C-alpha cells in the first residue's frame, strides 16, 4: 500500500478554481486513475473525472500529472514515493467542464471533418494473412494540450488531426486525396507546426505526430503544394 | 402525442435502448452520472462474442450472441476488428470438451470449424506450439466506449438528448405512477426534475439502487472481473481457451496491445473495485499459457468492472462462489406489477447483444404504451461515433 496526496485542481465555469488535496492509500500495483476513482468513491462524490477502459484505449483519462500530459491509467502509483504529493490538472487548450474534465469537442470536430477512420490494415502480426486493427491514435488530446501552437492559434488543425491525415494519405481506403491535401496544406495545417516536439513527448500511443507532419510537408511539396504565403509571413 | 422516455445510464444497454426507442418514435433523454460508458461497459473485454464461449453452459445466450454478432458486423463495420477467433485446447482436459463443444456450436447456430494445429500455428505463430486442438469462430473486437458512442450518436441524430455528469438522485411521482427523475448536475450541484412518461432503469450494477427509489426489489448481483493489458499485439484474432468459462480464458488483441481476462468474483459496492495483486499475476500467468513470452511485453493497464448479473436472491450459492453459473442472459421488467407503473428495468446481458436487449425492452414498452411502431435497429446502420460531438 502507498499513501499519496492528490492535489487536484477543482472548479469550472461559474465555480472558483482552487486546489484541493486528498490523502489516499492505494495498492502500489495500481495507477493514478485508481487513486482518483477511490477518492471519488470513498471521499468526495462531487469530484469530476473522465475514464472508461483503464488500459489506454478509450482515450478519456488524459490530465496533467505534475504539469505533464499523461493518461492517468498509464501513470503507475509505484512511480511516486510514499507520502508524495501528486498534482493533477485538466488538459489545456480545451474548454473546461469542471475539475479534471474538459470538453473534447474541438478535437472531435476536427476528426469528424477529416472523417478519421478507426480501423486500419494490420501490419503488426505475422502469419501471412490480411487483417485489420484499430488505428494507433486514441484521440486522447494529450498532444493538443501540450502543443504551444494549438494554444496560440485556435484554428490550427493540431498534431493528432494532422497525423490522422497522414495515415489516410498513406492508406486512403477510397478517400478523396485532394480534399485531405487541401486541409493539410492550409495555413492552419501542416505548415503551422513549429516543431516543438511536445506532441511526441506526450503521445501515449505510438503516433509520433511530429514525424507525421514532416512527412505531410514533404508529401505536399512533392505534389506542388507549397507553403501558403500567409504561413510564410509568420 | 410523442411519449417522453428518460433512460438512466449510458452504458451499452442504455445507449442501445436510446437508439431503439428513437427509431420507434419516442422522445428520449439519457441521463448518466459520469462519462458515456464510464462503468462496466467501458471496462469490458471488447470481445464481440461469436457465441461459442457460452455454447456449453448457456445455449440461449450463445445463440443470441451469434445472431447479433452477424448483425453488428453489418451495422458498425467501421469500428470493429473482424479477424475472427480461435478456441484452443491447452491440455487433455480442454481436449476432452472438443466434441461436445463442436456439437453444441452446431446446435446453437454458432459457426465453428476445427482446423489443423499446424494451420492454427501458421495463422498465429506466437501461440503455444503445444496446443492440442484449434477451432475457428467468428469473434470480433470493439472498443466499448466507441461502441456505445455510436449508438448514442445515432440516437442523438434522431432527436435524443444525452446528459452526462447528471446523476439520478430520486424518482418523481404523479400519484402512484413514476413520472420522471430528479437529477443532480454534478458540474454545478444544481438539482432539478425531468418529467417523463416512462423511465427506463439501465443503471447496470446500480440498477438495484434505482429500484430501491421506487421500493422495487431488483435482483442484480455485481460480479467483478479483472483484465490485464500488455503492450504488444501478440495475436491477430481473439484466442479463447476451449473449456467452460474459466479465469483468464480469453486474449483479445486490440491496437498494439493484448488484453487477457477475466476473473469472476462478487463485490458489494461496484463504485470502486480494489483489484487484488494476485489476480493481476494470475491473468499474466494465463496469458503465458496461451503465448509463451506474453508477460515480457510491457504492462499497459489493469482494470476491473462488475457485471450486472441477474440473480433471484442477490445472494450467492456457496457451490458457485465465482458466480460462473449465473446466467449471462438478460431480462426486461415492467414494474407496474411491482407497484411502480411507469418504471421499467433492463438488466444483465452483454455489450455484444445490447441491440437485441434494447429490441426486447422496446417491445415491452410498446406493449405498455400501445404504440405499435416496430423495432428498426436490425436495418438502420449506426453513425460514426464522431457524430456524437457534431
Ligand atoms: C470484466 C468484464 C468483461 C466483460 N467482457 C465483455 C465482452 O468482452 N463482450 C461483451 O459483449 N460483454 C462483456 N461484458 C459484459 C458487459 O460489459 C456488460 O453486460 C454491459 O457492459 C452492461 O452494460 P450496462 O449498460 O447494463 O451497465 P453499465 O455499463 O454499468 O452502465 C450503467 C450506467 O449507469 C450509470 N448510473 C448508475 N447509477 C446512476 C444514477 N443514479 N444516475 C445516472 N446514471 C447512473 C453508471 O454510471 C453506468 O455508466 C463484460 C463484463 C465484465 C465485468
Ligand atoms: S496523437 Fe497521441 S497524444 Fe495525440 S490524440 Fe492521438 S494518441 Fe493522443
XYZ file of C-alpha atoms in Angstrom, chain A residues 86-217:
132
model
C 0.929 14.476 -6.986
C -0.681 17.447 -8.719
C -3.487 16.732 -11.184
C -4.870 19.401 -13.508
C -7.183 19.273 -16.538
C -5.797 19.347 -20.092
C -5.077 22.758 -21.608
C -6.453 24.166 -24.878
C -9.930 22.650 -24.384
C -12.988 24.298 -22.805
C -13.074 23.433 -19.102
C -16.129 21.455 -17.984
C -15.045 21.129 -14.369
C -12.325 19.606 -12.171
C -10.361 17.124 -14.339
C -12.893 17.114 -17.184
C -12.539 19.110 -20.403
C -14.824 19.318 -23.431
C -13.102 17.381 -26.218
C -15.451 18.749 -28.873
C -12.767 20.846 -30.667
C -10.686 17.723 -31.316
C -13.676 15.581 -32.236
C -14.927 18.207 -34.704
C -11.550 18.170 -36.418
C -11.528 14.378 -36.529
C -15.099 14.383 -37.852
C -14.148 16.861 -40.605
C -11.355 14.512 -41.684
C -13.726 11.555 -41.271
C -10.968 9.957 -39.245
C -11.076 6.191 -39.686
C -10.940 3.792 -36.750
C -9.800 0.598 -38.447
C -6.627 0.134 -40.480
C -4.659 -2.620 -42.139
C -2.837 -4.712 -39.552
C 0.851 -4.659 -40.332
C 1.949 -5.931 -36.937
C 1.119 -9.589 -36.722
C 2.829 -12.375 -38.628
C 1.060 -15.283 -40.306
C 0.816 -14.064 -43.874
C -2.905 -13.216 -43.980
C -4.549 -9.821 -44.335
C -6.053 -8.482 -41.143
C -7.185 -5.234 -39.616
C -6.663 -3.446 -36.338
C -7.589 -0.163 -34.726
C -5.630 2.969 -35.602
C -2.990 3.928 -33.038
C -4.394 7.367 -32.215
C -6.843 7.070 -29.331
C -7.903 10.737 -29.664
C -6.915 11.418 -26.077
C -5.999 15.035 -26.793
C -2.732 14.955 -24.832
C -0.845 16.330 -27.838
C -3.422 19.106 -28.318
C -2.902 20.163 -24.709
C 0.892 20.018 -24.858
C 1.288 21.829 -28.190
C 2.090 25.546 -27.778
C 0.873 26.275 -31.307
C -2.591 24.891 -30.508
C -2.503 27.230 -27.513
C -1.787 30.300 -29.639
C -3.791 29.559 -32.812
C -7.234 28.165 -32.133
C -7.716 27.417 -35.833
C -4.580 25.235 -36.045
C -5.593 21.709 -37.032
C -3.255 20.298 -34.396
C -0.922 17.323 -34.064
C -3.314 14.377 -33.976
C -5.647 15.519 -36.788
C -2.591 16.103 -38.982
C -1.195 12.704 -38.040
C -4.557 11.220 -38.983
C -4.445 12.905 -42.396
C -1.011 11.388 -42.910
C -2.425 7.960 -42.095
C -5.170 8.479 -44.682
C -2.759 9.603 -47.379
C -0.671 6.529 -46.616
C -3.666 4.178 -46.711
C -6.517 6.065 -48.424
C -9.236 3.395 -48.119
C -11.084 5.011 -51.018
C -10.840 8.567 -49.731
C -10.531 11.738 -51.761
C -6.851 12.703 -51.537
C -7.381 16.234 -52.864
C -9.595 17.427 -50.041
C -7.203 15.936 -47.487
C -4.297 17.779 -49.125
C -6.300 20.999 -49.012
C -6.854 20.595 -45.279
C -3.246 19.658 -44.563
C -1.857 22.370 -46.855
C -3.967 25.125 -45.316
C -2.252 27.977 -43.443
C -3.555 26.388 -40.226
C -2.403 22.946 -41.310
C 0.975 21.233 -41.541
C 2.885 24.457 -42.190
C 1.801 25.951 -38.882
C 3.790 23.459 -36.780
C 6.920 24.916 -35.109
C 8.490 21.513 -34.440
C 8.427 21.987 -30.681
C 8.003 18.194 -30.454
C 5.879 18.297 -27.306
C 3.336 16.044 -29.044
C 5.909 13.286 -29.468
C 6.873 13.553 -25.807
C 3.361 13.094 -24.512
C 1.712 10.736 -27.017
C 0.850 7.511 -25.162
C 0.011 5.581 -28.295
C 2.963 5.405 -30.746
C 1.653 8.069 -33.107
C 4.599 10.485 -33.421
C 2.613 13.423 -34.820
C 5.770 15.468 -35.382
C 7.217 12.908 -37.751
C 3.826 12.686 -39.464
C 3.780 16.462 -40.005
C 7.263 16.343 -41.566
C 6.029 13.549 -43.827
C 2.980 15.654 -44.792
C 5.129 18.652 -45.701
